[in-house]
């Protein structure tokens, strides 16, 4: 049971726009920024979005992030076949001594 | 180029110990907090432990507290994870990840390729 809640799966056809949600609480998303990671099959995770909506150098602007209250979303526009991957949200949690929490991951399928 | 290379994984019996290493290069290792994140087969990511740049601050997930010890050697640009009293549920790929920051916001900006730990009799 992950602290952050994501849908287990999402899908879309090439060119479509898809969104992936991430729900948390006041101790994590509600008080800290959200990061998103992309994990292509058989590879290590890669930073996709940081600080809610910032893209690292090299990440296409088709990827965007947003946050409102205790929820966050990742949007992918102009969906491409190479976007098929697992996507994870993450945030720092201020509970107790503090720790990083991840969502359970969303498997994106490009139909 | 930033590189993180994990090593030390393998097959170990329940109750056994293992020490993972992460060799860092391409950046000033002593300036960054570092983390271990694991992924059980077919499962999602789980944060394991964090250590600040000077080892002043150390955090553990409840699932490993008291059994795992994170450490670093800034002179050797290396991160370690000593894992004791291993359980079947510790079976996972273990990644080391650098903790980058921007305006006091933090994130894992570089990840290693991972090392597989299998706990089985």
PDB file of C-alpha atoms in Angstrom:
ATOM      1  CA  UNK A   1       0.000   0.000   0.000  1.00  0.00           C
ATOM      2  CA  UNK A   2       1.723   3.166  -1.227  1.00  0.00           C
ATOM      3  CA  UNK A   3       1.407   6.459   0.624  1.00  0.00           C
ATOM      4  CA  UNK A   4       0.662   8.291  -2.648  1.00  0.00           C
ATOM      5  CA  UNK A   5      -2.190   6.943  -4.764  1.00  0.00           C
ATOM      6  CA  UNK A   6      -1.929   6.570  -8.535  1.00  0.00           C
ATOM      7  CA  UNK A   7      -4.128   4.686 -10.990  1.00  0.00           C
ATOM      8  CA  UNK A   8      -2.418   1.400 -11.870  1.00  0.00           C
ATOM      9  CA  UNK A   9      -2.872   1.900 -15.588  1.00  0.00           C
ATOM     10  CA  UNK A  10      -3.558   4.480 -18.257  1.00  0.00           C
ATOM     11  CA  UNK A  11      -3.683   4.337 -22.025  1.00  0.00           C
ATOM     12  CA  UNK A  12      -3.987   6.457 -25.120  1.00  0.00           C
ATOM     13  CA  UNK A  13      -3.452   6.454 -28.844  1.00  0.00           C
ATOM     14  CA  UNK A  14      -0.598   8.260 -30.598  1.00  0.00           C
ATOM     15  CA  UNK A  15      -1.133  12.007 -30.619  1.00  0.00           C
ATOM     16  CA  UNK A  16      -3.607  11.957 -27.739  1.00  0.00           C
ATOM     17  CA  UNK A  17      -3.248  13.730 -24.415  1.00  0.00           C
ATOM     18  CA  UNK A  18      -3.269  11.626 -21.265  1.00  0.00           C
ATOM     19  CA  UNK A  19      -3.128  12.569 -17.621  1.00  0.00           C
ATOM     20  CA  UNK A  20      -1.990  10.583 -14.599  1.00  0.00           C
ATOM     21  CA  UNK A  21      -3.146  11.578 -11.146  1.00  0.00           C
ATOM     22  CA  UNK A  22      -1.355  11.324  -7.814  1.00  0.00           C
ATOM     23  CA  UNK A  23      -3.199  11.779  -4.537  1.00  0.00           C
ATOM     24  CA  UNK A  24      -1.579  12.330  -1.174  1.00  0.00           C
ATOM     25  CA  UNK A  25      -2.158  14.132   2.096  1.00  0.00           C
ATOM     26  CA  UNK A  26      -1.314  17.312   3.961  1.00  0.00           C
ATOM     27  CA  UNK A  27       1.972  15.865   5.220  1.00  0.00           C
ATOM     28  CA  UNK A  28       3.374  15.127   1.779  1.00  0.00           C
ATOM     29  CA  UNK A  29       1.881  16.672  -1.369  1.00  0.00           C
ATOM     30  CA  UNK A  30      -0.021  19.241   0.685  1.00  0.00           C
ATOM     31  CA  UNK A  31       3.193  20.716   2.091  1.00  0.00           C
ATOM     32  CA  UNK A  32       5.947  19.720  -0.337  1.00  0.00           C
ATOM     33  CA  UNK A  33       6.595  19.705  -4.044  1.00  0.00           C
ATOM     34  CA  UNK A  34       5.958  16.698  -6.273  1.00  0.00           C
ATOM     35  CA  UNK A  35       8.412  14.966  -8.567  1.00  0.00           C
ATOM     36  CA  UNK A  36       7.653  12.548 -11.363  1.00  0.00           C
ATOM     37  CA  UNK A  37       9.833   9.726 -12.638  1.00  0.00           C
ATOM     38  CA  UNK A  38       9.621   7.739 -15.859  1.00  0.00           C
ATOM     39  CA  UNK A  39      10.804   4.151 -15.943  1.00  0.00           C
ATOM     40  CA  UNK A  40      11.124   2.626 -19.389  1.00  0.00           C
ATOM     41  CA  UNK A  41      10.973  -1.183 -19.530  1.00  0.00           C
ATOM     42  CA  UNK A  42      14.095  -2.784 -18.083  1.00  0.00           C
ATOM     43  CA  UNK A  43      15.774   0.488 -17.179  1.00  0.00           C
ATOM     44  CA  UNK A  44      16.381   2.645 -14.115  1.00  0.00           C
ATOM     45  CA  UNK A  45      13.947   5.448 -13.286  1.00  0.00           C
ATOM     46  CA  UNK A  46      14.619   8.857 -14.789  1.00  0.00           C
ATOM     47  CA  UNK A  47      13.606  12.268 -13.438  1.00  0.00           C
ATOM     48  CA  UNK A  48      10.800  13.629 -15.600  1.00  0.00           C
ATOM     49  CA  UNK A  49       9.294  16.546 -13.639  1.00  0.00           C
ATOM     50  CA  UNK A  50      10.558  18.202 -10.451  1.00  0.00           C
ATOM     51  CA  UNK A  51       9.175  20.881  -8.163  1.00  0.00           C
ATOM     52  CA  UNK A  52       5.626  20.193  -9.398  1.00  0.00           C
ATOM     53  CA  UNK A  53       6.054  21.518 -12.913  1.00  0.00           C
ATOM     54  CA  UNK A  54       9.710  21.908 -13.873  1.00  0.00           C
ATOM     55  CA  UNK A  55      11.284  19.879 -16.646  1.00  0.00           C
ATOM     56  CA  UNK A  56      14.946  18.866 -16.498  1.00  0.00           C
ATOM     57  CA  UNK A  57      17.022  19.668 -19.505  1.00  0.00           C
ATOM     58  CA  UNK A  58      16.281  17.231 -22.314  1.00  0.00           C
ATOM     59  CA  UNK A  59      12.737  16.366 -21.289  1.00  0.00           C
ATOM     60  CA  UNK A  60      10.309  17.295 -24.101  1.00  0.00           C
ATOM     61  CA  UNK A  61       7.734  19.985 -23.378  1.00  0.00           C
ATOM     62  CA  UNK A  62       5.051  17.409 -24.165  1.00  0.00           C
ATOM     63  CA  UNK A  63       5.420  16.479 -20.498  1.00  0.00           C
ATOM     64  CA  UNK A  64       3.952  18.819 -17.902  1.00  0.00           C
ATOM     65  CA  UNK A  65       3.092  18.661 -14.222  1.00  0.00           C
ATOM     66  CA  UNK A  66       0.716  20.458 -11.904  1.00  0.00           C
ATOM     67  CA  UNK A  67      -0.299  20.403  -8.254  1.00  0.00           C
ATOM     68  CA  UNK A  68      -3.365  21.523  -6.372  1.00  0.00           C
ATOM     69  CA  UNK A  69      -3.834  20.974  -2.663  1.00  0.00           C
ATOM     70  CA  UNK A  70      -3.007  17.369  -1.859  1.00  0.00           C
ATOM     71  CA  UNK A  71      -3.108  16.114  -5.453  1.00  0.00           C
ATOM     72  CA  UNK A  72      -0.843  16.336  -8.462  1.00  0.00           C
ATOM     73  CA  UNK A  73      -1.075  15.418 -12.120  1.00  0.00           C
ATOM     74  CA  UNK A  74       1.254  14.524 -14.946  1.00  0.00           C
ATOM     75  CA  UNK A  75       0.072  15.339 -18.459  1.00  0.00           C
ATOM     76  CA  UNK A  76       1.540  13.955 -21.638  1.00  0.00           C
ATOM     77  CA  UNK A  77       0.425  15.580 -24.867  1.00  0.00           C
ATOM     78  CA  UNK A  78       1.104  14.362 -28.399  1.00  0.00           C
ATOM     79  CA  UNK A  79       1.495  10.824 -27.071  1.00  0.00           C
ATOM     80  CA  UNK A  80       4.238   8.782 -28.744  1.00  0.00           C
ATOM     81  CA  UNK A  81       4.982   5.076 -28.702  1.00  0.00           C
ATOM     82  CA  UNK A  82       8.221   5.683 -26.824  1.00  0.00           C
ATOM     83  CA  UNK A  83       6.223   7.157 -23.932  1.00  0.00           C
ATOM     84  CA  UNK A  84       5.069   3.652 -23.003  1.00  0.00           C
ATOM     85  CA  UNK A  85       6.537   3.263 -19.525  1.00  0.00           C
ATOM     86  CA  UNK A  86       5.799   3.255 -15.815  1.00  0.00           C
ATOM     87  CA  UNK A  87       5.343   6.649 -14.185  1.00  0.00           C
ATOM     88  CA  UNK A  88       5.828   7.367 -10.494  1.00  0.00           C
ATOM     89  CA  UNK A  89       5.045  10.420  -8.412  1.00  0.00           C
ATOM     90  CA  UNK A  90       7.051  11.169  -5.284  1.00  0.00           C
ATOM     91  CA  UNK A  91       7.169  13.716  -2.495  1.00  0.00           C
ATOM     92  CA  UNK A  92       8.830  14.284   0.854  1.00  0.00           C
ATOM     93  CA  UNK A  93       6.583  13.431   3.799  1.00  0.00           C
ATOM     94  CA  UNK A  94       6.905  15.559   6.936  1.00  0.00           C
ATOM     95  CA  UNK A  95       5.486  12.879   9.250  1.00  0.00           C
ATOM     96  CA  UNK A  96       7.655  11.797  12.184  1.00  0.00           C
ATOM     97  CA  UNK A  97      11.301  12.287  11.180  1.00  0.00           C
ATOM     98  CA  UNK A  98      10.491  12.717   7.519  1.00  0.00           C
ATOM     99  CA  UNK A  99      10.890  10.383   4.593  1.00  0.00           C
ATOM    100  CA  UNK A 100      10.379  10.116   0.833  1.00  0.00           C
ATOM    101  CA  UNK A 101       7.166   8.550  -0.404  1.00  0.00           C
ATOM    102  CA  UNK A 102       6.299   7.221  -3.846  1.00  0.00           C
ATOM    103  CA  UNK A 103       3.085   6.449  -5.627  1.00  0.00           C
ATOM    104  CA  UNK A 104       2.450   2.867  -6.650  1.00  0.00           C
ATOM    105  CA  UNK A 105       3.165   3.681 -10.269  1.00  0.00           C
ATOM    106  CA  UNK A 106       1.026   3.958 -13.391  1.00  0.00           C
ATOM    107  CA  UNK A 107       1.715   1.783 -16.399  1.00  0.00           C
ATOM    108  CA  UNK A 108       1.064   3.813 -19.534  1.00  0.00           C
ATOM    109  CA  UNK A 109       0.169   1.860 -22.643  1.00  0.00           C
ATOM    110  CA  UNK A 110       0.236   3.483 -26.081  1.00  0.00           C
ATOM    111  CA  UNK A 111      -2.404   1.691 -28.136  1.00  0.00           C
TER     112      UNK A 111
ATOM    113  CA  UNK B   1      28.930  13.032 -17.077  1.00  0.00           C
ATOM    114  CA  UNK B   2      27.290  11.952 -13.828  1.00  0.00           C
ATOM    115  CA  UNK B   3      27.631   8.229 -13.220  1.00  0.00           C
ATOM    116  CA  UNK B   4      26.395   6.065 -10.361  1.00  0.00           C
ATOM    117  CA  UNK B   5      27.424   2.418 -10.412  1.00  0.00           C
ATOM    118  CA  UNK B   6      26.034   0.004  -7.823  1.00  0.00           C
ATOM    119  CA  UNK B   7      27.644  -3.281  -6.874  1.00  0.00           C
ATOM    120  CA  UNK B   8      27.486  -5.920  -4.174  1.00  0.00           C
ATOM    121  CA  UNK B   9      24.137  -7.510  -4.912  1.00  0.00           C
ATOM    122  CA  UNK B  10      23.628 -11.250  -4.999  1.00  0.00           C
ATOM    123  CA  UNK B  11      21.893 -14.234  -3.455  1.00  0.00           C
ATOM    124  CA  UNK B  12      21.821 -14.412   0.334  1.00  0.00           C
ATOM    125  CA  UNK B  13      19.961 -16.614   2.795  1.00  0.00           C
ATOM    126  CA  UNK B  14      17.310 -15.217   5.141  1.00  0.00           C
ATOM    127  CA  UNK B  15      18.994 -13.728   8.187  1.00  0.00           C
ATOM    128  CA  UNK B  16      22.170 -13.066   6.243  1.00  0.00           C
ATOM    129  CA  UNK B  17      24.006  -9.849   5.468  1.00  0.00           C
ATOM    130  CA  UNK B  18      25.113  -7.993   2.388  1.00  0.00           C
ATOM    131  CA  UNK B  19      26.885  -4.713   1.735  1.00  0.00           C
ATOM    132  CA  UNK B  20      25.985  -2.665  -1.313  1.00  0.00           C
ATOM    133  CA  UNK B  21      28.265  -0.019  -2.777  1.00  0.00           C
ATOM    134  CA  UNK B  22      27.623   2.855  -5.149  1.00  0.00           C
ATOM    135  CA  UNK B  23      30.582   4.444  -6.931  1.00  0.00           C
ATOM    136  CA  UNK B  24      29.948   8.028  -7.995  1.00  0.00           C
ATOM    137  CA  UNK B  25      31.745  10.063 -10.640  1.00  0.00           C
ATOM    138  CA  UNK B  26      31.258  13.143 -12.758  1.00  0.00           C
ATOM    139  CA  UNK B  27      30.196  15.459  -9.934  1.00  0.00           C
ATOM    140  CA  UNK B  28      31.331  16.730  -6.524  1.00  0.00           C
ATOM    141  CA  UNK B  29      30.067  13.795  -4.476  1.00  0.00           C
ATOM    142  CA  UNK B  30      30.654  15.502  -1.124  1.00  0.00           C
ATOM    143  CA  UNK B  31      28.150  18.246  -1.999  1.00  0.00           C
ATOM    144  CA  UNK B  32      25.099  16.035  -2.413  1.00  0.00           C
ATOM    145  CA  UNK B  33      22.774  13.994  -0.263  1.00  0.00           C
ATOM    146  CA  UNK B  34      22.422  10.445  -1.513  1.00  0.00           C
ATOM    147  CA  UNK B  35      19.676   7.860  -1.318  1.00  0.00           C
ATOM    148  CA  UNK B  36      18.919   4.181  -1.760  1.00  0.00           C
ATOM    149  CA  UNK B  37      15.651   3.255  -3.463  1.00  0.00           C
ATOM    150  CA  UNK B  38      14.542  -0.313  -4.100  1.00  0.00           C
ATOM    151  CA  UNK B  39      12.110  -2.063  -6.409  1.00  0.00           C
ATOM    152  CA  UNK B  40      10.814  -5.544  -5.698  1.00  0.00           C
ATOM    153  CA  UNK B  41      10.262  -7.726  -8.786  1.00  0.00           C
ATOM    154  CA  UNK B  42       7.222  -6.466 -10.674  1.00  0.00           C
ATOM    155  CA  UNK B  43       6.498  -3.847  -8.000  1.00  0.00           C
ATOM    156  CA  UNK B  44       6.854  -0.103  -7.579  1.00  0.00           C
ATOM    157  CA  UNK B  45       9.598   2.064  -6.152  1.00  0.00           C
ATOM    158  CA  UNK B  46      10.240   2.179  -2.417  1.00  0.00           C
ATOM    159  CA  UNK B  47      12.574   4.678  -0.772  1.00  0.00           C
ATOM    160  CA  UNK B  48      14.976   2.944   1.635  1.00  0.00           C
ATOM    161  CA  UNK B  49      17.384   5.477   3.134  1.00  0.00           C
ATOM    162  CA  UNK B  50      18.933   8.933   2.809  1.00  0.00           C
ATOM    163  CA  UNK B  51      22.227  10.403   3.972  1.00  0.00           C
ATOM    164  CA  UNK B  52      23.183  14.070   3.860  1.00  0.00           C
ATOM    165  CA  UNK B  53      26.374  15.320   2.257  1.00  0.00           C
ATOM    166  CA  UNK B  54      28.388  15.292   5.487  1.00  0.00           C
ATOM    167  CA  UNK B  55      26.548  12.306   7.004  1.00  0.00           C
ATOM    168  CA  UNK B  56      24.973  14.591   9.598  1.00  0.00           C
ATOM    169  CA  UNK B  57      21.433  13.589   8.718  1.00  0.00           C
ATOM    170  CA  UNK B  58      20.376  10.001   8.104  1.00  0.00           C
ATOM    171  CA  UNK B  59      16.868   8.688   7.510  1.00  0.00           C
ATOM    172  CA  UNK B  60      15.457   5.198   7.073  1.00  0.00           C
ATOM    173  CA  UNK B  61      12.175   3.708   5.949  1.00  0.00           C
ATOM    174  CA  UNK B  62      10.389   1.936   8.798  1.00  0.00           C
ATOM    175  CA  UNK B  63      10.679  -1.329   6.871  1.00  0.00           C
ATOM    176  CA  UNK B  64      14.483  -1.359   7.202  1.00  0.00           C
ATOM    177  CA  UNK B  65      15.115   0.641  10.371  1.00  0.00           C
ATOM    178  CA  UNK B  66      17.371  -1.222  12.774  1.00  0.00           C
ATOM    179  CA  UNK B  67      18.528  -3.666  10.089  1.00  0.00           C
ATOM    180  CA  UNK B  68      20.106  -1.474   7.392  1.00  0.00           C
ATOM    181  CA  UNK B  69      22.837   1.129   7.794  1.00  0.00           C
ATOM    182  CA  UNK B  70      23.622   3.779   5.216  1.00  0.00           C
ATOM    183  CA  UNK B  71      27.060   5.378   5.092  1.00  0.00           C
ATOM    184  CA  UNK B  72      29.350   7.243   2.729  1.00  0.00           C
ATOM    185  CA  UNK B  73      33.023   7.915   2.172  1.00  0.00           C
ATOM    186  CA  UNK B  74      33.433  11.278   0.500  1.00  0.00           C
ATOM    187  CA  UNK B  75      37.151  10.698  -0.022  1.00  0.00           C
ATOM    188  CA  UNK B  76      36.308   7.620  -2.097  1.00  0.00           C
ATOM    189  CA  UNK B  77      33.184   9.072  -3.749  1.00  0.00           C
ATOM    190  CA  UNK B  78      31.244   6.099  -2.509  1.00  0.00           C
ATOM    191  CA  UNK B  79      27.898   5.342  -0.915  1.00  0.00           C
ATOM    192  CA  UNK B  80      27.174   2.153   1.029  1.00  0.00           C
ATOM    193  CA  UNK B  81      24.248   0.198   2.379  1.00  0.00           C
ATOM    194  CA  UNK B  82      24.962  -2.439   5.006  1.00  0.00           C
ATOM    195  CA  UNK B  83      22.011  -4.829   5.090  1.00  0.00           C
ATOM    196  CA  UNK B  84      21.671  -7.216   8.040  1.00  0.00           C
ATOM    197  CA  UNK B  85      18.963  -9.666   9.117  1.00  0.00           C
ATOM    198  CA  UNK B  86      17.775  -9.890   5.543  1.00  0.00           C
ATOM    199  CA  UNK B  87      14.269 -11.121   4.830  1.00  0.00           C
ATOM    200  CA  UNK B  88      12.576 -12.490   1.729  1.00  0.00           C
ATOM    201  CA  UNK B  89      10.707  -9.208   1.384  1.00  0.00           C
ATOM    202  CA  UNK B  90      14.014  -7.369   0.974  1.00  0.00           C
ATOM    203  CA  UNK B  91      14.418  -9.034  -2.429  1.00  0.00           C
ATOM    204  CA  UNK B  92      14.635  -6.179  -4.913  1.00  0.00           C
ATOM    205  CA  UNK B  93      16.758  -4.186  -7.285  1.00  0.00           C
ATOM    206  CA  UNK B  94      18.523  -1.538  -5.214  1.00  0.00           C
ATOM    207  CA  UNK B  95      19.238   1.807  -6.854  1.00  0.00           C
ATOM    208  CA  UNK B  96      21.419   4.574  -5.557  1.00  0.00           C
ATOM    209  CA  UNK B  97      20.140   8.023  -6.444  1.00  0.00           C
ATOM    210  CA  UNK B  98      21.611  11.486  -6.148  1.00  0.00           C
ATOM    211  CA  UNK B  99      19.456  14.092  -4.461  1.00  0.00           C
ATOM    212  CA  UNK B 100      19.552  17.238  -6.518  1.00  0.00           C
ATOM    213  CA  UNK B 101      18.034  20.530  -5.475  1.00  0.00           C
ATOM    214  CA  UNK B 102      16.727  23.767  -6.859  1.00  0.00           C
ATOM    215  CA  UNK B 103      15.629  26.641  -4.640  1.00  0.00           C
ATOM    216  CA  UNK B 104      15.374  24.282  -1.630  1.00  0.00           C
ATOM    217  CA  UNK B 105      13.239  21.796  -3.506  1.00  0.00           C
ATOM    218  CA  UNK B 106      14.648  18.289  -3.711  1.00  0.00           C
ATOM    219  CA  UNK B 107      14.439  15.403  -6.134  1.00  0.00           C
ATOM    220  CA  UNK B 108      16.374  12.343  -7.335  1.00  0.00           C
ATOM    221  CA  UNK B 109      18.066  13.671 -10.449  1.00  0.00           C
ATOM    222  CA  UNK B 110      20.443  10.804 -11.261  1.00  0.00           C
ATOM    223  CA  UNK B 111      20.025   7.083 -10.709  1.00  0.00           C
ATOM    224  CA  UNK B 112      22.357   4.134 -11.016  1.00  0.00           C
ATOM    225  CA  UNK B 113      21.525   1.036 -13.038  1.00  0.00           C
ATOM    226  CA  UNK B 114      20.684  -0.944  -9.921  1.00  0.00           C
ATOM    227  CA  UNK B 115      21.962  -4.120  -8.278  1.00  0.00           C
ATOM    228  CA  UNK B 116      19.751  -7.135  -7.590  1.00  0.00           C
ATOM    229  CA  UNK B 117      19.508  -8.554  -4.082  1.00  0.00           C
ATOM    230  CA  UNK B 118      17.788 -11.912  -3.737  1.00  0.00           C
ATOM    231  CA  UNK B 119      17.007 -13.266  -0.279  1.00  0.00           C
ATOM    232  CA  UNK B 120      16.163 -16.941  -0.477  1.00  0.00           C
ATOM    233  CA  UNK B 121      17.072 -20.222   1.128  1.00  0.00           C
TER     234      UNK B 121
END
